[in-house]
Amino acid sequence: MSKPFPQPVDAALVPRFAGIPSFMRLPLFNDPAQVQIALVGVPWDGGTTNRAGARHGPREVRNQSSLMRKVHHVSRIAPYDLVRVGDLGDAPVNPIDLLDSLKQIEGFFSQLHQAGAVPLAVGGDHLVTLPIFRALARHRPIGMVHFDAHSDTNDRYFGDNLYTHGTPFRRAIEEGLLDPKRTVQIGIRGSIYSADDEAFARDCGIRVIHMEEFADIGVEATLAEARRVVGDGPTYISFDVDVLDPAFAPGTGTPEIGGMNTLQAQQMIRGLRGLNLVGADVVEVSPPFDVGGATALVGATLMFELLCILAESIAQGS
């Protein structure tokens, strides 16, 4: 009997190393109106200030996503039986023009949003989240659960450059896209440029949970705080893989020791079930710094975790 929604290629019939690579081995689509969740690559790292390479992230995450199966082993969520999911390819980018890339990425995600498709994106550096927000939050600000080693609320780099992977959420708040009082940042750590680096985040009302606090209070209490902050309003989840300790995710542009382990990351995403989700991303997978595809596998696995809670959220809201 045929399945009502698109299904991944069956690894028992076609080996994982064969066929055209797509996210989760799902069919490729050109029309976002044909899916409810659009899996999208954003192969761009023009906002990177040091170790470039995240532009290659989507391709390697696609490769490693062939290891994902159909049903979540803990929640028993079967996303492909709940909603229509497909690979919508990559957002267009301009590797030598930052501002043009921001416009092209925004335009691509605006088309998805207008068609009613909820995006699950893979970057790319963290600046790619800004044009996604411009597409999703043009008419009302959204909240965010943000996993990261860095707050990404800096102002300027190298003179008057406003757009880098360290500035997206400051710009998003300034543009009225992100509600700081419905934003929680989890896992923040590492040395900072100056003692007042976190003043903007603190003063505008972002709830910052440093890695040290996370280690003290644990997963469940952190989840309770995150859910309190974002409430029942529209919420986006952004997962920078550098929130993980580099022992688990070496392939990233700005590693910081003392981070989460992969199980904690999975538990955190699973614990966000039931939120009013409008999209999600996994960013900063940088294959040139990876070891044996380990970080790309982390990216693919966390993408599946996000897909499960997105699918359930959409199915319950439909």
mmCIF file of C-alpha atoms in Angstrom:
data_model
loop_
_atom_site.group_PDB
_atom_site.id
_atom_site.type_symbol
_atom_site.label_atom_id
_atom_site.label_comp_id
_atom_site.label_asym_id
_atom_site.label_seq_id
_atom_site.Cartn_x
_atom_site.Cartn_y
_atom_site.Cartn_z
ATOM 1 C CA MET A 1 0.000 0.000 0.000
ATOM 2 C CA SER A 2 1.439 3.379 -0.978
ATOM 3 C CA LYS A 3 2.335 5.943 1.657
ATOM 4 C CA PRO A 4 0.327 9.221 1.628
ATOM 5 C CA PHE A 5 3.402 11.415 2.150
ATOM 6 C CA PRO A 6 6.918 11.436 0.663
ATOM 7 C CA GLN A 7 9.110 8.761 2.206
ATOM 8 C CA PRO A 8 12.902 8.314 2.384
ATOM 9 C CA VAL A 9 14.555 5.793 0.109
ATOM 10 C CA ASP A 10 14.508 2.440 1.900
ATOM 11 C CA ALA A 11 18.061 1.517 2.948
ATOM 12 C CA ALA A 12 17.042 -2.140 2.893
ATOM 13 C CA LEU A 13 16.450 -1.813 -0.842
ATOM 14 C CA VAL A 14 18.995 0.819 -1.934
ATOM 15 C CA PRO A 15 22.245 0.997 0.044
ATOM 16 C CA ARG A 16 22.961 4.281 1.787
ATOM 17 C CA PHE A 17 26.015 5.001 -0.350
ATOM 18 C CA ALA A 18 24.006 4.756 -3.580
ATOM 19 C CA GLY A 19 21.644 7.135 -5.307
ATOM 20 C CA ILE A 20 21.479 10.918 -5.416
ATOM 21 C CA PRO A 21 22.181 12.397 -1.953
ATOM 22 C CA SER A 22 19.350 14.453 -0.488
ATOM 23 C CA PHE A 23 18.415 15.384 3.048
ATOM 24 C CA MET A 24 17.161 12.198 4.731
ATOM 25 C CA ARG A 25 17.098 10.521 1.281
ATOM 26 C CA LEU A 26 13.796 12.261 0.598
ATOM 27 C CA PRO A 27 12.490 13.285 -2.825
ATOM 28 C CA LEU A 28 13.662 16.581 -4.271
ATOM 29 C CA PHE A 29 11.045 19.277 -4.858
ATOM 30 C CA ASN A 30 11.041 22.568 -6.739
ATOM 31 C CA ASP A 31 7.617 23.741 -5.593
ATOM 32 C CA PRO A 32 7.429 24.555 -1.862
ATOM 33 C CA ALA A 33 3.641 24.301 -2.000
ATOM 34 C CA GLN A 34 4.073 20.529 -2.296
ATOM 35 C CA VAL A 35 5.582 20.174 1.183
ATOM 36 C CA GLN A 36 4.760 21.210 4.727
ATOM 37 C CA ILE A 37 8.374 21.107 5.911
ATOM 38 C CA ALA A 38 11.098 22.224 3.513
ATOM 39 C CA LEU A 39 14.602 20.902 4.160
ATOM 40 C CA VAL A 40 16.990 23.492 2.733
ATOM 41 C CA GLY A 41 20.727 23.987 2.475
ATOM 42 C CA VAL A 42 22.299 27.441 2.758
ATOM 43 C CA PRO A 43 25.850 26.911 1.427
ATOM 44 C CA TRP A 44 27.328 30.245 2.386
ATOM 45 C CA ASP A 45 29.890 31.458 4.920
ATOM 46 C CA GLY A 46 30.470 35.024 3.799
ATOM 47 C CA GLY A 47 29.928 36.223 7.363
ATOM 48 C CA THR A 48 32.770 34.141 8.797
ATOM 49 C CA THR A 49 35.556 36.154 10.394
ATOM 50 C CA ASN A 50 38.194 33.442 10.853
ATOM 51 C CA ARG A 51 37.926 29.734 9.947
ATOM 52 C CA ALA A 52 35.817 29.560 6.788
ATOM 53 C CA GLY A 53 34.345 26.329 5.439
ATOM 54 C CA ALA A 54 30.722 26.187 6.600
ATOM 55 C CA ARG A 55 29.626 26.804 3.009
ATOM 56 C CA HIS A 56 30.345 23.105 2.491
ATOM 57 C CA GLY A 57 28.159 22.076 5.421
ATOM 58 C CA PRO A 58 24.878 21.344 3.618
ATOM 59 C CA ARG A 59 26.459 18.906 1.178
ATOM 60 C CA GLU A 60 28.156 16.869 3.899
ATOM 61 C CA VAL A 61 25.088 16.905 6.148
ATOM 62 C CA ARG A 62 23.111 15.550 3.208
ATOM 63 C CA ASN A 63 25.630 12.715 2.910
ATOM 64 C CA GLN A 64 25.510 11.869 6.604
ATOM 65 C CA SER A 65 21.721 12.139 6.746
ATOM 66 C CA SER A 66 21.563 8.876 4.812
ATOM 67 C CA LEU A 67 22.205 7.256 8.218
ATOM 68 C CA MET A 68 18.910 8.549 9.606
ATOM 69 C CA ARG A 69 15.941 6.202 9.715
ATOM 70 C CA LYS A 70 12.189 6.833 9.797
ATOM 71 C CA VAL A 71 11.069 6.706 13.433
ATOM 72 C CA HIS A 72 12.482 8.415 16.527
ATOM 73 C CA HIS A 73 13.576 5.745 18.963
ATOM 74 C CA VAL A 74 12.496 7.639 22.115
ATOM 75 C CA SER A 75 9.447 9.728 21.170
ATOM 76 C CA ARG A 76 8.281 7.264 18.491
ATOM 77 C CA ILE A 77 7.530 10.230 16.256
ATOM 78 C CA ALA A 78 7.439 9.143 12.600
ATOM 79 C CA PRO A 79 7.738 12.541 10.868
ATOM 80 C CA TYR A 80 7.181 11.279 7.326
ATOM 81 C CA ASP A 81 3.828 9.806 8.334
ATOM 82 C CA LEU A 82 2.679 13.058 9.939
ATOM 83 C CA VAL A 83 3.452 15.701 7.315
ATOM 84 C CA ARG A 84 4.819 16.144 3.813
ATOM 85 C CA VAL A 85 8.594 16.650 3.982
ATOM 86 C CA GLY A 86 10.988 17.159 1.092
ATOM 87 C CA ASP A 87 14.398 18.497 0.089
ATOM 88 C CA LEU A 88 13.964 21.892 -1.570
ATOM 89 C CA GLY A 89 17.606 22.118 -2.563
ATOM 90 C CA ASP A 90 19.873 25.032 -1.685
ATOM 91 C CA ALA A 91 19.085 28.707 -1.299
ATOM 92 C CA PRO A 92 20.848 30.801 -3.952
ATOM 93 C CA VAL A 93 23.967 32.603 -2.744
ATOM 94 C CA ASN A 94 26.668 34.904 -4.054
ATOM 95 C CA PRO A 95 30.042 33.817 -2.604
ATOM 96 C CA ILE A 96 31.690 37.167 -3.329
ATOM 97 C CA ASP A 97 28.903 39.583 -2.364
ATOM 98 C CA LEU A 98 27.592 39.483 1.202
ATOM 99 C CA LEU A 99 24.679 41.871 0.797
ATOM 100 C CA ASP A 100 23.520 40.198 -2.397
ATOM 101 C CA SER A 101 23.611 36.825 -0.645
ATOM 102 C CA LEU A 102 21.454 38.152 2.179
ATOM 103 C CA LYS A 103 18.898 39.361 -0.369
ATOM 104 C CA GLN A 104 18.901 36.099 -2.305
ATOM 105 C CA ILE A 105 18.575 33.954 0.818
ATOM 106 C CA GLU A 106 15.739 36.121 2.105
ATOM 107 C CA GLY A 107 13.955 35.890 -1.243
ATOM 108 C CA PHE A 108 14.211 32.099 -1.305
ATOM 109 C CA PHE A 109 12.831 31.691 2.209
ATOM 110 C CA SER A 110 10.107 34.254 1.507
ATOM 111 C CA GLN A 111 8.877 31.992 -1.289
ATOM 112 C CA LEU A 112 8.813 29.041 1.097
ATOM 113 C CA HIS A 113 6.970 31.051 3.726
ATOM 114 C CA GLN A 114 4.388 32.371 1.262
ATOM 115 C CA ALA A 115 3.751 28.809 0.079
ATOM 116 C CA GLY A 116 3.114 27.687 3.654
ATOM 117 C CA ALA A 117 6.237 25.545 3.989
ATOM 118 C CA VAL A 118 8.016 25.566 7.364
ATOM 119 C CA PRO A 119 11.814 25.721 6.841
ATOM 120 C CA LEU A 120 14.374 23.438 8.434
ATOM 121 C CA ALA A 121 17.676 24.829 7.185
ATOM 122 C CA VAL A 122 21.289 23.709 7.299
ATOM 123 C CA GLY A 123 24.023 26.340 7.009
ATOM 124 C CA GLY A 124 26.331 27.911 6.393
ATOM 125 C CA ASP A 125 27.561 30.301 9.048
ATOM 126 C CA HIS A 126 25.184 31.812 11.592
ATOM 127 C CA LEU A 127 24.575 34.992 9.626
ATOM 128 C CA VAL A 128 22.254 32.934 7.389
ATOM 129 C CA THR A 129 19.642 33.020 10.151
ATOM 130 C CA LEU A 130 19.163 36.777 9.689
ATOM 131 C CA PRO A 131 17.727 36.624 6.142
ATOM 132 C CA ILE A 132 15.605 33.641 7.210
ATOM 133 C CA PHE A 133 14.166 35.827 9.989
ATOM 134 C CA ARG A 134 13.560 38.605 7.475
ATOM 135 C CA ALA A 135 11.430 36.153 5.506
ATOM 136 C CA LEU A 136 9.561 34.617 8.441
ATOM 137 C CA ALA A 137 9.124 37.563 10.791
ATOM 138 C CA ARG A 138 8.393 40.444 8.477
ATOM 139 C CA HIS A 139 4.919 41.020 9.953
ATOM 140 C CA ARG A 140 5.551 40.158 13.589
ATOM 141 C CA PRO A 141 8.592 39.390 15.756
ATOM 142 C CA ILE A 142 9.269 35.811 16.756
ATOM 143 C CA GLY A 143 10.876 34.183 19.780
ATOM 144 C CA MET A 144 13.912 31.939 19.689
ATOM 145 C CA VAL A 145 15.571 29.085 21.503
ATOM 146 C CA HIS A 146 19.226 29.571 20.583
ATOM 147 C CA PHE A 147 21.919 26.953 21.241
ATOM 148 C CA ASP A 148 25.384 28.412 20.855
ATOM 149 C CA ALA A 149 28.741 29.020 22.498
ATOM 150 C CA HIS A 150 28.385 32.675 21.481
ATOM 151 C CA SER A 151 25.608 35.223 21.887
ATOM 152 C CA ASP A 152 25.990 36.559 18.316
ATOM 153 C CA THR A 153 24.748 39.956 19.460
ATOM 154 C CA ASN A 154 27.946 41.886 18.732
ATOM 155 C CA ASP A 155 27.605 45.173 16.890
ATOM 156 C CA ARG A 156 30.432 45.674 14.373
ATOM 157 C CA TYR A 157 33.576 43.966 13.184
ATOM 158 C CA PHE A 158 36.581 45.403 11.341
ATOM 159 C CA GLY A 159 35.304 48.962 11.294
ATOM 160 C CA ASP A 160 31.679 49.447 10.276
ATOM 161 C CA ASN A 161 30.876 45.935 9.058
ATOM 162 C CA LEU A 162 27.436 45.221 10.503
ATOM 163 C CA TYR A 163 26.953 41.740 9.046
ATOM 164 C CA THR A 164 29.034 38.827 10.318
ATOM 165 C CA HIS A 165 28.283 35.511 11.971
ATOM 166 C CA GLY A 166 28.749 37.322 15.294
ATOM 167 C CA THR A 167 26.033 39.950 14.718
ATOM 168 C CA PRO A 168 22.830 38.318 13.337
ATOM 169 C CA PHE A 169 20.677 38.530 16.440
ATOM 170 C CA ARG A 170 21.576 42.130 17.255
ATOM 171 C CA ARG A 171 20.499 43.056 13.734
ATOM 172 C CA ALA A 172 17.356 40.912 14.041
ATOM 173 C CA ILE A 173 16.345 42.696 17.244
ATOM 174 C CA GLU A 174 17.106 46.119 15.755
ATOM 175 C CA GLU A 175 14.971 45.267 12.720
ATOM 176 C CA GLY A 176 12.032 44.166 14.878
ATOM 177 C CA LEU A 177 12.262 40.543 13.725
ATOM 178 C CA LEU A 178 13.279 38.940 17.017
ATOM 179 C CA ASP A 179 11.590 39.573 20.352
ATOM 180 C CA PRO A 180 14.459 39.693 22.876
ATOM 181 C CA LYS A 181 12.131 39.060 25.809
ATOM 182 C CA ARG A 182 11.084 35.781 24.163
ATOM 183 C CA THR A 183 14.653 34.742 23.396
ATOM 184 C CA VAL A 184 16.769 32.316 25.399
ATOM 185 C CA GLN A 185 20.415 31.551 24.618
ATOM 186 C CA ILE A 186 21.815 28.297 25.974
ATOM 187 C CA GLY A 187 25.442 27.190 26.299
ATOM 188 C CA ILE A 188 27.158 30.569 26.020
ATOM 189 C CA ARG A 189 30.804 30.403 27.083
ATOM 190 C CA GLY A 190 34.367 31.279 26.171
ATOM 191 C CA SER A 191 36.513 34.370 26.445
ATOM 192 C CA ILE A 192 35.043 37.688 25.292
ATOM 193 C CA TYR A 193 36.404 40.824 23.660
ATOM 194 C CA SER A 194 35.553 43.140 26.552
ATOM 195 C CA ALA A 195 33.769 43.123 29.905
ATOM 196 C CA ASP A 196 30.633 44.679 28.400
ATOM 197 C CA ASP A 197 30.325 42.274 25.456
ATOM 198 C CA GLU A 198 27.087 40.869 26.839
ATOM 199 C CA ALA A 199 25.570 44.224 27.801
ATOM 200 C CA PHE A 200 23.317 44.436 24.743
ATOM 201 C CA ALA A 201 21.843 40.974 25.282
ATOM 202 C CA ARG A 202 21.328 41.597 28.972
ATOM 203 C CA ASP A 203 19.902 45.110 28.606
ATOM 204 C CA CYS A 204 17.374 44.199 25.917
ATOM 205 C CA GLY A 205 16.016 41.286 27.943
ATOM 206 C CA ILE A 206 17.511 38.143 26.406
ATOM 207 C CA ARG A 207 17.703 35.277 28.892
ATOM 208 C CA VAL A 208 21.302 34.068 28.664
ATOM 209 C CA ILE A 209 22.059 30.660 30.168
ATOM 210 C CA HIS A 210 25.813 30.307 30.269
ATOM 211 C CA MET A 211 27.291 26.849 30.009
ATOM 212 C CA GLU A 212 28.244 27.013 33.651
ATOM 213 C CA GLU A 213 24.621 27.598 34.659
ATOM 214 C CA PHE A 214 23.475 24.801 32.362
ATOM 215 C CA ALA A 215 25.990 22.469 34.037
ATOM 216 C CA ASP A 216 24.705 23.508 37.475
ATOM 217 C CA ILE A 217 20.950 23.234 36.908
ATOM 218 C CA GLY A 218 20.851 20.446 34.309
ATOM 219 C CA VAL A 219 18.722 19.610 31.296
ATOM 220 C CA GLU A 220 15.264 19.566 32.865
ATOM 221 C CA ALA A 221 15.553 22.893 34.669
ATOM 222 C CA THR A 222 17.049 24.512 31.562
ATOM 223 C CA LEU A 223 14.156 23.228 29.479
ATOM 224 C CA ALA A 224 11.652 24.580 31.963
ATOM 225 C CA GLU A 225 13.307 27.996 31.808
ATOM 226 C CA ALA A 226 13.450 27.968 27.994
ATOM 227 C CA ARG A 227 9.765 27.073 27.757
ATOM 228 C CA ARG A 228 8.899 29.822 30.247
ATOM 229 C CA VAL A 229 10.780 32.415 28.212
ATOM 230 C CA VAL A 230 9.340 31.628 24.772
ATOM 231 C CA GLY A 231 5.828 30.818 25.998
ATOM 232 C CA ASP A 232 3.227 29.841 23.418
ATOM 233 C CA GLY A 233 4.096 32.432 20.772
ATOM 234 C CA PRO A 234 5.744 31.694 17.405
ATOM 235 C CA THR A 235 9.229 30.354 18.066
ATOM 236 C CA TYR A 236 12.310 29.485 16.023
ATOM 237 C CA ILE A 237 15.075 27.092 17.109
ATOM 238 C CA SER A 238 18.607 27.898 15.983
ATOM 239 C CA PHE A 239 21.309 25.347 16.755
ATOM 240 C CA ASP A 240 24.946 26.303 16.275
ATOM 241 C CA VAL A 241 27.032 23.129 16.537
ATOM 242 C CA ASP A 242 29.729 24.994 18.446
ATOM 243 C CA VAL A 243 27.462 24.778 21.515
ATOM 244 C CA LEU A 244 28.855 21.240 21.637
ATOM 245 C CA ASP A 245 32.273 20.552 23.053
ATOM 246 C CA PRO A 246 34.756 20.256 20.153
ATOM 247 C CA ALA A 247 35.397 16.683 21.267
ATOM 248 C CA PHE A 248 31.964 15.961 19.784
ATOM 249 C CA ALA A 249 31.909 18.540 16.980
ATOM 250 C CA PRO A 250 35.433 19.452 15.867
ATOM 251 C CA GLY A 251 34.310 20.588 12.423
ATOM 252 C CA THR A 252 33.168 24.109 13.197
ATOM 253 C CA GLY A 253 34.520 27.595 12.700
ATOM 254 C CA THR A 254 34.741 28.905 16.272
ATOM 255 C CA PRO A 255 35.188 25.992 18.690
ATOM 256 C CA GLU A 256 35.053 26.532 22.453
ATOM 257 C CA ILE A 257 35.987 23.847 24.965
ATOM 258 C CA GLY A 258 33.683 23.021 27.879
ATOM 259 C CA GLY A 259 30.512 22.550 25.870
ATOM 260 C CA MET A 260 27.549 20.190 25.795
ATOM 261 C CA ASN A 261 27.797 16.582 24.832
ATOM 262 C CA THR A 262 25.654 15.192 22.039
ATOM 263 C CA LEU A 263 23.191 13.396 24.322
ATOM 264 C CA GLN A 264 22.480 16.616 26.222
ATOM 265 C CA ALA A 265 21.839 18.358 22.907
ATOM 266 C CA GLN A 266 19.399 15.644 21.854
ATOM 267 C CA GLN A 267 17.619 15.791 25.200
ATOM 268 C CA MET A 268 17.292 19.550 24.927
ATOM 269 C CA ILE A 269 15.697 19.404 21.488
ATOM 270 C CA ARG A 270 13.368 16.576 22.499
ATOM 271 C CA GLY A 271 12.303 18.609 25.508
ATOM 272 C CA LEU A 272 11.034 21.409 23.251
ATOM 273 C CA ARG A 273 8.121 19.318 21.976
ATOM 274 C CA GLY A 274 4.860 21.185 21.893
ATOM 275 C CA LEU A 275 6.210 24.681 21.235
ATOM 276 C CA ASN A 276 4.626 26.828 18.538
ATOM 277 C CA LEU A 277 7.430 26.295 16.038
ATOM 278 C CA VAL A 278 7.805 28.327 12.842
ATOM 279 C CA GLY A 279 11.193 26.996 11.700
ATOM 280 C CA ALA A 280 14.633 25.829 12.734
ATOM 281 C CA ASP A 281 18.207 25.604 11.572
ATOM 282 C CA VAL A 282 21.504 23.843 12.225
ATOM 283 C CA VAL A 283 24.508 25.998 11.390
ATOM 284 C CA GLU A 284 28.302 26.211 11.451
ATOM 285 C CA VAL A 285 29.092 22.646 10.324
ATOM 286 C CA SER A 286 32.472 23.151 8.640
ATOM 287 C CA PRO A 287 33.680 20.012 6.816
ATOM 288 C CA PRO A 288 37.257 21.266 6.201
ATOM 289 C CA PHE A 289 37.823 21.102 9.982
ATOM 290 C CA ASP A 290 35.849 17.905 10.529
ATOM 291 C CA VAL A 291 37.221 14.498 11.482
ATOM 292 C CA GLY A 292 35.772 11.546 9.609
ATOM 293 C CA GLY A 293 32.463 13.288 9.044
ATOM 294 C CA ALA A 294 31.726 13.332 12.793
ATOM 295 C CA THR A 295 30.378 16.890 12.927
ATOM 296 C CA ALA A 296 28.318 16.438 9.773
ATOM 297 C CA LEU A 297 26.775 13.354 11.394
ATOM 298 C CA VAL A 298 25.987 15.441 14.465
ATOM 299 C CA GLY A 299 24.363 18.017 12.188
ATOM 300 C CA ALA A 300 22.274 15.390 10.410
ATOM 301 C CA THR A 301 21.185 13.752 13.651
ATOM 302 C CA LEU A 302 20.178 17.032 15.263
ATOM 303 C CA MET A 303 18.378 17.928 12.059
ATOM 304 C CA PHE A 304 16.329 14.746 12.440
ATOM 305 C CA GLU A 305 15.628 15.605 16.082
ATOM 306 C CA LEU A 306 14.356 19.024 14.991
ATOM 307 C CA LEU A 307 12.374 17.501 12.143
ATOM 308 C CA CYS A 308 10.505 15.257 14.568
ATOM 309 C CA ILE A 309 9.328 18.060 16.838
ATOM 310 C CA LEU A 310 8.536 20.329 13.872
ATOM 311 C CA ALA A 311 6.451 17.600 12.239
ATOM 312 C CA GLU A 312 4.534 16.938 15.438
ATOM 313 C CA SER A 313 3.935 20.668 15.965
ATOM 314 C CA ILE A 314 2.565 21.104 12.446
ATOM 315 C CA ALA A 315 0.463 17.945 12.557
ATOM 316 C CA GLN A 316 -1.115 18.944 15.860
ATOM 317 C CA GLY A 317 -1.831 22.446 14.581
ATOM 318 C CA SER A 318 -3.407 21.339 11.315
#
